[in-house]
PDB file of C-alpha atoms and ligand atoms in Angstrom:
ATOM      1  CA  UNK A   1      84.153  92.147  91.276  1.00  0.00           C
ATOM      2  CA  UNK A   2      85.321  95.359  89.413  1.00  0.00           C
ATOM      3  CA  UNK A   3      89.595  95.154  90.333  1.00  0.00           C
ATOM      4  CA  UNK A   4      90.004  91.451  90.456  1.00  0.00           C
ATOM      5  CA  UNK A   5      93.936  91.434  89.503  1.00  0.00           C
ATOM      6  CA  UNK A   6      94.529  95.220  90.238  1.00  0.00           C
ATOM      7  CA  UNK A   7      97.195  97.054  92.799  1.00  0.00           C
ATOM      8  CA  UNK A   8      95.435 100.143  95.373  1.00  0.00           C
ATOM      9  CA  UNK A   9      97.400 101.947  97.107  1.00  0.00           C
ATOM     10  CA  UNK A  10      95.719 103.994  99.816  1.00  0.00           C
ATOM     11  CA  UNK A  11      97.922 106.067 101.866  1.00  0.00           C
ATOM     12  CA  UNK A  12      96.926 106.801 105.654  1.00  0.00           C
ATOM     13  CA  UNK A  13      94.828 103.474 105.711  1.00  0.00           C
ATOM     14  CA  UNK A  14      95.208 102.998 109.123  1.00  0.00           C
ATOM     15  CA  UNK A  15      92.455 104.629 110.288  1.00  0.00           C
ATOM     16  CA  UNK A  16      88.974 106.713 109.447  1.00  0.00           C
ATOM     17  CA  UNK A  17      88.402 106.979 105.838  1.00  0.00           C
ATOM     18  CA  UNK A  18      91.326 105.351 104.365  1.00  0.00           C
ATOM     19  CA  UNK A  19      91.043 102.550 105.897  1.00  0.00           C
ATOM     20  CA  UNK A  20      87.388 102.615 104.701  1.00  0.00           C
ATOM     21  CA  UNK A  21      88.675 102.980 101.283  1.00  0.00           C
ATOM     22  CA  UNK A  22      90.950 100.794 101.551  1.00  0.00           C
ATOM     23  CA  UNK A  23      88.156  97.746 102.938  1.00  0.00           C
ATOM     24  CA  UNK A  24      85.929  99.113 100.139  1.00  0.00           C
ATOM     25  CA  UNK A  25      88.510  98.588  97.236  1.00  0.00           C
ATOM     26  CA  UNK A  26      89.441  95.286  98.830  1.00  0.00           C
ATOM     27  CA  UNK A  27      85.891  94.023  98.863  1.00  0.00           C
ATOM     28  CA  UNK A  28      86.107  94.996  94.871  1.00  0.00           C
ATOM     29  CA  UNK A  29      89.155  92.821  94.672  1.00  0.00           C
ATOM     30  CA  UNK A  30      92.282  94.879  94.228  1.00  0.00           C
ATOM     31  CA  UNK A  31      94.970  93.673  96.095  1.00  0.00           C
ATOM     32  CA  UNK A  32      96.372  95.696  98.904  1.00  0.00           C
ATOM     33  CA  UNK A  33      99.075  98.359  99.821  1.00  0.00           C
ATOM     34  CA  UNK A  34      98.001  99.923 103.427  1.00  0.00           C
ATOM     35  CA  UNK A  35     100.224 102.695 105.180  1.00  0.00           C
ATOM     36  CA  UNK A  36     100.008 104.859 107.891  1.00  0.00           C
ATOM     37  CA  UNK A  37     102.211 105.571 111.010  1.00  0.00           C
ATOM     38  CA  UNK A  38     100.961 102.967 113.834  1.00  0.00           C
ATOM     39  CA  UNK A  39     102.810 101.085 116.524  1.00  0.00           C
ATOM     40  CA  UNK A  40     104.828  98.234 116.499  1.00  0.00           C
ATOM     41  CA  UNK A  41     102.881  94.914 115.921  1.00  0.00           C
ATOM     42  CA  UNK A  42      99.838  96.918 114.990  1.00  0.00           C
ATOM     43  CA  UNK A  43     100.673  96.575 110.741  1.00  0.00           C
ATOM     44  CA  UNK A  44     100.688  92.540 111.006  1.00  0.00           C
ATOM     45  CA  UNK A  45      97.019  93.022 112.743  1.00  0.00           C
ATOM     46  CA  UNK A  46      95.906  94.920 110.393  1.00  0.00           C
ATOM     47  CA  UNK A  47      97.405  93.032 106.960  1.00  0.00           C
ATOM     48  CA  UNK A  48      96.172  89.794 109.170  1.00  0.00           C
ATOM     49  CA  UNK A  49      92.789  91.359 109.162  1.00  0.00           C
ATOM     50  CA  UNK A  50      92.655  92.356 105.419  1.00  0.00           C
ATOM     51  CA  UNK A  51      93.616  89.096 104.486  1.00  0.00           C
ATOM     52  CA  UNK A  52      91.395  87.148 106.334  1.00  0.00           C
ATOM     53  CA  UNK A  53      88.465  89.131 105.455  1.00  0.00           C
ATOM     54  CA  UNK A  54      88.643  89.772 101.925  1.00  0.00           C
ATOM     55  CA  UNK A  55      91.023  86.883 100.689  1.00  0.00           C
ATOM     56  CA  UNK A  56      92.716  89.265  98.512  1.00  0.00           C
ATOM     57  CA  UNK A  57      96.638  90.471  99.203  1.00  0.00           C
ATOM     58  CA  UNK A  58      97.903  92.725 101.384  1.00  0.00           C
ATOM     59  CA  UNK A  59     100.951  94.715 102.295  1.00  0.00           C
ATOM     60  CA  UNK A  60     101.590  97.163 104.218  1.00  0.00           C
ATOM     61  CA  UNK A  61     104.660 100.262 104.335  1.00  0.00           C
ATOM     62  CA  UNK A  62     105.026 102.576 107.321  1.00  0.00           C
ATOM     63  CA  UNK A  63     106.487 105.609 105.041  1.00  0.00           C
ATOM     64  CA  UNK A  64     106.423 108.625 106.178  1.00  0.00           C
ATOM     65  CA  UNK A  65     105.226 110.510 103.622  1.00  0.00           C
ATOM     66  CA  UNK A  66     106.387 114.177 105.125  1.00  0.00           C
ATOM     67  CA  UNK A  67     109.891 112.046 103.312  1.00  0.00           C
ATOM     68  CA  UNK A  68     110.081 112.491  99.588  1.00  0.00           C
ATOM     69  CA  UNK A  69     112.806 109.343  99.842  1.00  0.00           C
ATOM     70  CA  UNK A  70     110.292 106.873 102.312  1.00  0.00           C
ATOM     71  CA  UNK A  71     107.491 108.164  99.378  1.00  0.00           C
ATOM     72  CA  UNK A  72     110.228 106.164  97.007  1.00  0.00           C
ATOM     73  CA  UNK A  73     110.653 103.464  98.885  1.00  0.00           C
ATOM     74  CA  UNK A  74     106.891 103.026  99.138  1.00  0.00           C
ATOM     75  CA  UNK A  75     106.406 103.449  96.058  1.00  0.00           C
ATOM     76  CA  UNK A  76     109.449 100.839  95.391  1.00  0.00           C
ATOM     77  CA  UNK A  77     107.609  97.855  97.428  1.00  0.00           C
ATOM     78  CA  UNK A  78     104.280  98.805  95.606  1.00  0.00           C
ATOM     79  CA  UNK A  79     106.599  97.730  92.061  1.00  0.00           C
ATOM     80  CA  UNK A  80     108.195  95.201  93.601  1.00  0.00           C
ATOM     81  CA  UNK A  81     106.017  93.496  95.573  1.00  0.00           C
ATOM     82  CA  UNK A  82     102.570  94.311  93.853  1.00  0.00           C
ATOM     83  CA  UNK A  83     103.611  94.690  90.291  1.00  0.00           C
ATOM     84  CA  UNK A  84     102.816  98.575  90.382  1.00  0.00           C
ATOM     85  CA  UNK A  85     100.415 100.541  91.494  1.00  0.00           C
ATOM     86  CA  UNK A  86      96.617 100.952  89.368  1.00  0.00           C
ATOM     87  CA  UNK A  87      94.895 102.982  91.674  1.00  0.00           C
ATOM     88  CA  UNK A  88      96.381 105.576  93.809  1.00  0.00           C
ATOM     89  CA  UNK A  89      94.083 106.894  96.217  1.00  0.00           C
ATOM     90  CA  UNK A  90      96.158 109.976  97.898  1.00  0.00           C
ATOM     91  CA  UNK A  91      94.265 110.669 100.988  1.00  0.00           C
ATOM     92  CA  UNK A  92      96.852 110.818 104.371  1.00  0.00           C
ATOM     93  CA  UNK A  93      96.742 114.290 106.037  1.00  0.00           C
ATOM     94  CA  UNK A  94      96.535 115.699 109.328  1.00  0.00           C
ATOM     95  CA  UNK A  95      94.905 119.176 110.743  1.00  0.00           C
ATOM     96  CA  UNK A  96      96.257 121.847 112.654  1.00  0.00           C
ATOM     97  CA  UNK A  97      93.871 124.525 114.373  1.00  0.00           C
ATOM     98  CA  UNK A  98      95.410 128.242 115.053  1.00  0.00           C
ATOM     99  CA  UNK A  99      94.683 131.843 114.021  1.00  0.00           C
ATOM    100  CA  UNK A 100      97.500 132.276 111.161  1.00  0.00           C
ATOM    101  CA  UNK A 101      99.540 134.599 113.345  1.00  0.00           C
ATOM    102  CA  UNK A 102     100.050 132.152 116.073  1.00  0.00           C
ATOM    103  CA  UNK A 103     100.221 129.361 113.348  1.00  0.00           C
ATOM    104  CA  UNK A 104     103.429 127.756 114.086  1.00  0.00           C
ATOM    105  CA  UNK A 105     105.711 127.172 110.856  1.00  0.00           C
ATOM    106  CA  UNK A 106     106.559 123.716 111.557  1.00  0.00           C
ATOM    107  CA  UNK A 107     102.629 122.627 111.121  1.00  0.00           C
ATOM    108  CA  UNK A 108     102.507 124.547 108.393  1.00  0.00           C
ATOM    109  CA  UNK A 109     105.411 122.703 107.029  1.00  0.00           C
ATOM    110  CA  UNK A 110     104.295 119.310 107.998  1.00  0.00           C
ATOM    111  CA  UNK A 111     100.439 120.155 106.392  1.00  0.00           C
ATOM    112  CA  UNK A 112     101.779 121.003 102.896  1.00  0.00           C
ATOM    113  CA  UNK A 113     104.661 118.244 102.785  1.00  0.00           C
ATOM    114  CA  UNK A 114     101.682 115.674 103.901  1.00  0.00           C
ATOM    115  CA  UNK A 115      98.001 117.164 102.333  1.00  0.00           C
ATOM    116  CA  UNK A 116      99.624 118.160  99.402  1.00  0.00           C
ATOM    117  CA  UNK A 117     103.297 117.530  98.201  1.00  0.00           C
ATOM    118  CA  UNK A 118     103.019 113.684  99.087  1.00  0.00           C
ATOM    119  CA  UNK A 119     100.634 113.686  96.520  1.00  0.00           C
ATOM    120  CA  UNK A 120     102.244 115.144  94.020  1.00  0.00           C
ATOM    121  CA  UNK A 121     105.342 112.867  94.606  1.00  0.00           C
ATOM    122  CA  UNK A 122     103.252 109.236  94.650  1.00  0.00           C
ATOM    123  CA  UNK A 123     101.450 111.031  91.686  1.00  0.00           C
ATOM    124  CA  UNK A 124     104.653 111.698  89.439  1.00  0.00           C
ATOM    125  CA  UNK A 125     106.158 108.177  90.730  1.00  0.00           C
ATOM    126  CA  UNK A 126     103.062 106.243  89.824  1.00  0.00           C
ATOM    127  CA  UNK A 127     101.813 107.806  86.558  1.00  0.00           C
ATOM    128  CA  UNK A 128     104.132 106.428  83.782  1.00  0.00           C
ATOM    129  CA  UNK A 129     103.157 103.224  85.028  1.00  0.00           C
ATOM    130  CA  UNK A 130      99.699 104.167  84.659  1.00  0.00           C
ATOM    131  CA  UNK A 131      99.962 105.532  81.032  1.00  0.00           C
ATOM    132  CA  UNK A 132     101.997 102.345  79.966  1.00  0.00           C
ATOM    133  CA  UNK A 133      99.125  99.693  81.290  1.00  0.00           C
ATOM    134  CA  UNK A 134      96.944 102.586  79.616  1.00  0.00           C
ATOM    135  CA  UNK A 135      94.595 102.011  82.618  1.00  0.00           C
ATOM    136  CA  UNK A 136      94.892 103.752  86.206  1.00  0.00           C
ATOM    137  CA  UNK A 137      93.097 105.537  88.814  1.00  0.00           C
ATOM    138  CA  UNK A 138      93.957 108.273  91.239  1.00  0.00           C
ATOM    139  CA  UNK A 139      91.843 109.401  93.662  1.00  0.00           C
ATOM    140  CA  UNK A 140      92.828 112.448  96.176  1.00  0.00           C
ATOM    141  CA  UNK A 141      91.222 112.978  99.385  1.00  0.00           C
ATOM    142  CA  UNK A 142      90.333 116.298  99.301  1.00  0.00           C
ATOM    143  CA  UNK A 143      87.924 118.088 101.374  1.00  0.00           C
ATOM    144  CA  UNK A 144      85.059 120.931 101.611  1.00  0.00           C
ATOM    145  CA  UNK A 145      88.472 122.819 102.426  1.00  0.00           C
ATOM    146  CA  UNK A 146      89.374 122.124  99.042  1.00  0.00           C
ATOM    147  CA  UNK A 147      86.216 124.625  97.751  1.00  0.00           C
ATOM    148  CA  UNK A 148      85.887 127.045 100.576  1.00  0.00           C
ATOM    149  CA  UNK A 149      87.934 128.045 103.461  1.00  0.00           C
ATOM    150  CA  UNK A 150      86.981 128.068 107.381  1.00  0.00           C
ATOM    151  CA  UNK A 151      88.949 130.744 109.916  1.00  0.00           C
ATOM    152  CA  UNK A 152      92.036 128.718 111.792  1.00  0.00           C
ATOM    153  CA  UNK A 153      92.976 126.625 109.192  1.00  0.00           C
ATOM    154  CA  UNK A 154      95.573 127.990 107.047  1.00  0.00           C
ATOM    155  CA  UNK A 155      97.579 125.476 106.398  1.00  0.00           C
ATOM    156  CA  UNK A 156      94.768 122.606 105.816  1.00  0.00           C
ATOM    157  CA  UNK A 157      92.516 125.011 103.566  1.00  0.00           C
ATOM    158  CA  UNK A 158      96.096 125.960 101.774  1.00  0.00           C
ATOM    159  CA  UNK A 159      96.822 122.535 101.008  1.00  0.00           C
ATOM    160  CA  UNK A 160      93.469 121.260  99.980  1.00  0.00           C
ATOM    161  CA  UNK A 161      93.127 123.630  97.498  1.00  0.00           C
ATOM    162  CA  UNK A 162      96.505 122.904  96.130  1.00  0.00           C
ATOM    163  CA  UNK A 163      95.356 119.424  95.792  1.00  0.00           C
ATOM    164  CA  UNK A 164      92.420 120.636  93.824  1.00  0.00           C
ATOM    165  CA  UNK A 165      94.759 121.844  90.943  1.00  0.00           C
ATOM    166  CA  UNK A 166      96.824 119.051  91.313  1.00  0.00           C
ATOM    167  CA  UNK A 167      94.003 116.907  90.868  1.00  0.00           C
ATOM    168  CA  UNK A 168      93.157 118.513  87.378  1.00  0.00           C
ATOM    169  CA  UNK A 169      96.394 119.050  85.654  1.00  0.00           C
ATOM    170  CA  UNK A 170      97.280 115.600  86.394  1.00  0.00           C
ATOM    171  CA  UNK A 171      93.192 114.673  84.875  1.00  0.00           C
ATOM    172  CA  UNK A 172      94.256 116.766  81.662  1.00  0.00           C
ATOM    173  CA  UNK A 173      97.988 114.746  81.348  1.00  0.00           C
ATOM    174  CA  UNK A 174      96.206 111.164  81.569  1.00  0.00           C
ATOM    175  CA  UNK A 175      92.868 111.694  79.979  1.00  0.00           C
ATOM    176  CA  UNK A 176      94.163 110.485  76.440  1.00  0.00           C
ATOM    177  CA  UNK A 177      96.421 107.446  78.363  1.00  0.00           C
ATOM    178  CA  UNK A 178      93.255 105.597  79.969  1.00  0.00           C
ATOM    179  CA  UNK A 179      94.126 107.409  83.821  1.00  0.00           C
ATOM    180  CA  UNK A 180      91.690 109.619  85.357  1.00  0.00           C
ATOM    181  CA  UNK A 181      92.113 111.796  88.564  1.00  0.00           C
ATOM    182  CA  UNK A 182      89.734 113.000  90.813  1.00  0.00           C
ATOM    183  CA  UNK A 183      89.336 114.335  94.301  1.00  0.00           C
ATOM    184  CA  UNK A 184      86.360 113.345  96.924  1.00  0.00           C
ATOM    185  CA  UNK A 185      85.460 117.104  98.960  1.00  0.00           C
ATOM    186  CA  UNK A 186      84.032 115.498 102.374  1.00  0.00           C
ATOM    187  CA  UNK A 187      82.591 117.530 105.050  1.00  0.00           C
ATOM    188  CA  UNK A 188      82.377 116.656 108.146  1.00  0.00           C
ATOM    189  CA  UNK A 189      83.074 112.971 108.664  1.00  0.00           C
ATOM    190  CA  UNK A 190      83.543 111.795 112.781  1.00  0.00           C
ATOM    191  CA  UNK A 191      87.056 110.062 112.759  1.00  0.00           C
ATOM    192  CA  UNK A 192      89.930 110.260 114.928  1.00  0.00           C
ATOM    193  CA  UNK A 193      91.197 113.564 112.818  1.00  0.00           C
ATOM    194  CA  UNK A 194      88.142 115.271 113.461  1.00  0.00           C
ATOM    195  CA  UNK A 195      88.228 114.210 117.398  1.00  0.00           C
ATOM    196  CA  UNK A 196      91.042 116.290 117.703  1.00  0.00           C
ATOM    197  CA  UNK A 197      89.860 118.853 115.912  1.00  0.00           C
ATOM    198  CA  UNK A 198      87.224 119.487 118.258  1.00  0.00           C
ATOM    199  CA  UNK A 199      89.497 119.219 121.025  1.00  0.00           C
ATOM    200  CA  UNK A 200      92.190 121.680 119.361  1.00  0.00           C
ATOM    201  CA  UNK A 201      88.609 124.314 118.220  1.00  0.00           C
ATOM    202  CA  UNK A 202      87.169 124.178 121.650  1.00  0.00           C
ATOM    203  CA  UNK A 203      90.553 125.258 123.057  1.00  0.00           C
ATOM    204  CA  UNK A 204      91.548 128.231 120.252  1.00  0.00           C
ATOM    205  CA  UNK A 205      87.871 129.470 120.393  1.00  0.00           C
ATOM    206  CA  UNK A 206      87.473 128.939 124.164  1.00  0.00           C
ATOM    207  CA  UNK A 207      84.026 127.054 124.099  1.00  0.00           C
ATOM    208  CA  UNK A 208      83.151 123.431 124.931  1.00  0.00           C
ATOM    209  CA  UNK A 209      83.684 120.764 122.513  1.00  0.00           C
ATOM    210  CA  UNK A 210      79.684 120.100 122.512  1.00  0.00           C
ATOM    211  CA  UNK A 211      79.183 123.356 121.273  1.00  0.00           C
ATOM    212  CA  UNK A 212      82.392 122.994 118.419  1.00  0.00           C
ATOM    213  CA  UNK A 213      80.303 120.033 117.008  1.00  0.00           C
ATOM    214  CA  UNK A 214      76.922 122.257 116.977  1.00  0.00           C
ATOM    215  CA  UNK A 215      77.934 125.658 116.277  1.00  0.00           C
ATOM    216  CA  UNK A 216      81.199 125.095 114.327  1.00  0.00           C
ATOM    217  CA  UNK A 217      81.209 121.702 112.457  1.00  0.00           C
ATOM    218  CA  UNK A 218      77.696 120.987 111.965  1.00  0.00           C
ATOM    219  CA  UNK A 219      76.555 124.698 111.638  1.00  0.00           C
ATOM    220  CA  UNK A 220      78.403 124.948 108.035  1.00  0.00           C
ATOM    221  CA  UNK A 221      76.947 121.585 106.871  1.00  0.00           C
ATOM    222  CA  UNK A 222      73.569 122.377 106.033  1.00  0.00           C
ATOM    223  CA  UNK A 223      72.038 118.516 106.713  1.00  0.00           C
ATOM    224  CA  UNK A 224      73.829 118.787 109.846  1.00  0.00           C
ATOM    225  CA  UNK A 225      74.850 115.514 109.813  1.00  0.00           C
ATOM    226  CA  UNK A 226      78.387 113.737 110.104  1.00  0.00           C
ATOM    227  CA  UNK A 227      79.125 112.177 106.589  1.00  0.00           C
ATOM    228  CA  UNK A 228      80.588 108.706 106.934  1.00  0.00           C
ATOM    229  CA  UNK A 229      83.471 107.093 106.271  1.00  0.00           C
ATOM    230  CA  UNK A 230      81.910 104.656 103.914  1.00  0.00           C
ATOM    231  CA  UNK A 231      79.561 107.040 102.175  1.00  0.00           C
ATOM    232  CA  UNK A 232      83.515 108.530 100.852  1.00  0.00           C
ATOM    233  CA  UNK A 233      84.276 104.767 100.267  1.00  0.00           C
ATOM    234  CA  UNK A 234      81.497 104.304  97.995  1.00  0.00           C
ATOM    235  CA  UNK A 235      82.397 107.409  96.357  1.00  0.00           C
ATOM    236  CA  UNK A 236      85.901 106.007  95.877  1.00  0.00           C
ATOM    237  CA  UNK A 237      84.378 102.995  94.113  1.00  0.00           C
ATOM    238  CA  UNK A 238      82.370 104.425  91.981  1.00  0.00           C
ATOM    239  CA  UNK A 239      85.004 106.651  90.726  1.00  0.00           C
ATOM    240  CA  UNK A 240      87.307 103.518  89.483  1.00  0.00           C
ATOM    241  CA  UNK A 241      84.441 101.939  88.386  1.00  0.00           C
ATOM    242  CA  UNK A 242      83.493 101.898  83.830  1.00  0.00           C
ATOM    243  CA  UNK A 243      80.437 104.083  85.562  1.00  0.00           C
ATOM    244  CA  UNK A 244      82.630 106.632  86.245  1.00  0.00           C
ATOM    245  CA  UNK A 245      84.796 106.514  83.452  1.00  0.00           C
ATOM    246  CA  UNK A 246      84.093 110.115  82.081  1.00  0.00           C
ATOM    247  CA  UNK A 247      84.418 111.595  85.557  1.00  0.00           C
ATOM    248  CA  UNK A 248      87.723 113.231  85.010  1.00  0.00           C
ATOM    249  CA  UNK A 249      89.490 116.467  86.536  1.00  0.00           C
ATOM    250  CA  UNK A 250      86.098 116.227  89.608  1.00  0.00           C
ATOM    251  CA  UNK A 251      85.713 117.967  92.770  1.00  0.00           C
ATOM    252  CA  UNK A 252      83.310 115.641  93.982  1.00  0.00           C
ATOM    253  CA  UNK A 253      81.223 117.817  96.920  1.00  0.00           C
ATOM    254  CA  UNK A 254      80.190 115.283  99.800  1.00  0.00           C
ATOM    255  CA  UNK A 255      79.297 117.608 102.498  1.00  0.00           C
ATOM    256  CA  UNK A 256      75.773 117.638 102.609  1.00  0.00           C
ATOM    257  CA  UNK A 257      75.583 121.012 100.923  1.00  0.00           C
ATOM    258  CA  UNK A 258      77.794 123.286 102.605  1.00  0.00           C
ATOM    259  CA  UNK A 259      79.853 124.424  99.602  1.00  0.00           C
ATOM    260  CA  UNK A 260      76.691 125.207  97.781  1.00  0.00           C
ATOM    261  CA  UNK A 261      76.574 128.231 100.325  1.00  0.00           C
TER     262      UNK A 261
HETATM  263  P1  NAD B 301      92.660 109.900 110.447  1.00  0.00           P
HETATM  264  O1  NAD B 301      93.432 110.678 111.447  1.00  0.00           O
HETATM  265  O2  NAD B 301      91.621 108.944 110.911  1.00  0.00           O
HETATM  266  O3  NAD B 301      93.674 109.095 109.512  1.00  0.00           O
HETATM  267  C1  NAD B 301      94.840 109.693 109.007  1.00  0.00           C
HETATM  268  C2  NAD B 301      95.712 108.622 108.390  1.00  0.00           C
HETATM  269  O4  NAD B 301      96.919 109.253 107.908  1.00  0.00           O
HETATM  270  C3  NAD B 301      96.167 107.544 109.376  1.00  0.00           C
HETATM  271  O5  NAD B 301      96.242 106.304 108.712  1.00  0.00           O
HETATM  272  C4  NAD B 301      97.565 108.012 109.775  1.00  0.00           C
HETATM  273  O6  NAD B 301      98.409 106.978 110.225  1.00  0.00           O
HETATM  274  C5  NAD B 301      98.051 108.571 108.447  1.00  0.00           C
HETATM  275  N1  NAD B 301      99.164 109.504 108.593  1.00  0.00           N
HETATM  276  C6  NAD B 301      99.257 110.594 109.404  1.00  0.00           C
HETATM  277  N2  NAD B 301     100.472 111.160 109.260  1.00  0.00           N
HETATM  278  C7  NAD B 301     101.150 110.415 108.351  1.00  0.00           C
HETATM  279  C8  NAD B 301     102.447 110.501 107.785  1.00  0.00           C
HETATM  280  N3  NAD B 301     103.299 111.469 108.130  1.00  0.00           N
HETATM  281  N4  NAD B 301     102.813 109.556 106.876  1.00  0.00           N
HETATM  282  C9  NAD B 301     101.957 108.566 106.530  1.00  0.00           C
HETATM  283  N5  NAD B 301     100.716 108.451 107.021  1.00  0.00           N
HETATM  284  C10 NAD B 301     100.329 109.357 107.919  1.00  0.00           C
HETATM  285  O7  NAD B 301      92.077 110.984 109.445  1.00  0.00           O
HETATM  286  P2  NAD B 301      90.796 111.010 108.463  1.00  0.00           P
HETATM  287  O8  NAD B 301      89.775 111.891 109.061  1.00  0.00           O
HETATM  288  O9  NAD B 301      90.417 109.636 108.036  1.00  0.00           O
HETATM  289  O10 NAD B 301      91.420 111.832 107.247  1.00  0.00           O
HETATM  290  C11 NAD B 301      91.865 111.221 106.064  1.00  0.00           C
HETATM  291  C12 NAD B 301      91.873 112.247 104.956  1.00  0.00           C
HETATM  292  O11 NAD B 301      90.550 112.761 104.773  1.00  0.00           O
HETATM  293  C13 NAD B 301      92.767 113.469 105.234  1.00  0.00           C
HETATM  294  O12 NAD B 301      93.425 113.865 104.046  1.00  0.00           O
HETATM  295  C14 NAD B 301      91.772 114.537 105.653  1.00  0.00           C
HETATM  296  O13 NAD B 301      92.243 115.822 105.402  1.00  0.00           O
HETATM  297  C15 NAD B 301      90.591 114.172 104.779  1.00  0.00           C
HETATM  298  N6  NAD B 301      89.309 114.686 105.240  1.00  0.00           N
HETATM  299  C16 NAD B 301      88.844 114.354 106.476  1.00  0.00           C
HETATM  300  C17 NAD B 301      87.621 114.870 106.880  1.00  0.00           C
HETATM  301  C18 NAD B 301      87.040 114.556 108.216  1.00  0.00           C
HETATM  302  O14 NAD B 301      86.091 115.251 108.609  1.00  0.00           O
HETATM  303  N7  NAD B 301      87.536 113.567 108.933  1.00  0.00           N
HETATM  304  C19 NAD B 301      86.889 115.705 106.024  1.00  0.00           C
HETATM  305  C20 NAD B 301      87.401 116.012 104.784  1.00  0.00           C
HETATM  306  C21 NAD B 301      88.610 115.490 104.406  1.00  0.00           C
END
């Protein structure tokens, strides 16, 4: 087992890919730290679940990370609890679908404080304990919106490729201290984000949902196929894995071709 002994965090492991992340890390080992916004009752489920199928230990914080301060007092728990964090994967976000001059400001807001400055604050928390152990891992969940942009998404395609840059200056500040950083750029992958996401297309570009996941999703992806959830997972692995020890400062391009375009 590769993190025997080592803290993840995974932040919006709820559901779709983090949660695949976070099973895949798990199965590697490393104890623990899921979050997400769910309902009451749901979090002991879920740590119940963890536990019982990978024997390893879990916690679980419902910060909001659009809150710098709940960011802290994840982050806090993570120390406390965990004895720090050794790899970060930064991969909560949400979508919003609107031409930008309808876009309303408050999604805008809550895409950049959640894609993209909630990485930068569990990043700047997290990394001094990283350079001191002289051993961690961050991995951002990007997107193909990190590398190219799609009409309607403004705020998403924004943020994505301000996570790119994060994800490179902070690859540059812990190259020489043992801590790499790099992002995964899915395409397509079918999870509850992307359900609503066909909903919210079919209604701004006034066709059926059918024809959002034909002509709209699948038309940019060139193998016109979903990705899955644990095809990023085993991306996530490899890239805290020795293997992928010299892949620092990486856009890695999952999306079955479409940013080759
Ligand atoms: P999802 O909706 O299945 O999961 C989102 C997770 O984020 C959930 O755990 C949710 O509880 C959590 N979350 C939402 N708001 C939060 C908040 N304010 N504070 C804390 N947690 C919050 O989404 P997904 O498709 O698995 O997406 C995960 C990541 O992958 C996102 O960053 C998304 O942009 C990225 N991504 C998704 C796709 C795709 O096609 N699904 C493609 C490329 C990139």
């Amino acid at each position: 087992m590769l993190h025997r002994g080592k803290t993840a965090l995974v932040t919006g492991s709820t559901s779709g890919i983090g949660k695949a992340i976070a099973e895949a890390l798990a199965a590697e080992g490393a104890d623990i730290v899921l979050n997400g916004l769910v309902e009451p009752g749901e979090d002991e489920k879920l740590v119940a679940d963890f536990e019982s199928r990978f024997g390893v230990k879990v916690g679980f914080s419902g910060a909001n990370l659009t809150d710098p301060e709940a960011i802290e007092g994840l982050i806090g728990y993570a120390t406390r609890d965990f004895g720090g964090v050794d790899i970060l994967v930064n991969n909560a976000g949400v979508q919003h679908v609107a031409p930008v001059e309808d876009f309303p400001v408050a999604k805008w807001d809550l895409i950049i404080s959640l894609n993209l400055s909630a990485a930068f604050h569990t990043t700047r928390m997290t990394m001094a304990g990283m350079k001191e152990k002289g051993w961690g891992r961050i991995v951002n969940t990007a997107s193909a919106h990190a590398l190219v942009a799609s009409p309607y998404k403004a705020a998403y395609v924004a943020a994505k490729h301000g996570i790119a840059g994060l994800t490179k200056v902070v690859a540059l500040e812990g190259a020489e201290h043992g801590v790499r950083c790099n992002a995964i750029c899915p395409g397509y992958v079918h999870t509850p984000l992307v359900d609503a996401q066909i909903t919210d297309t079919a209604r701004a570009r006034g066709i059926s949902e059918e024809e959002v996941k034909r002509d709209v999703l699948l038309a940019a992806q060139p193998t016109k196929q979903f990705v899955t959830a644990e095809q990023v997972a085993a991306m996530a692995v490899f890239l805290t894995s020795p293997s992928g020890d010299q892949v620092n400062g990486a856009l890695m391009q999952m999306d079955g071709g479409w940013a080759a375009h």
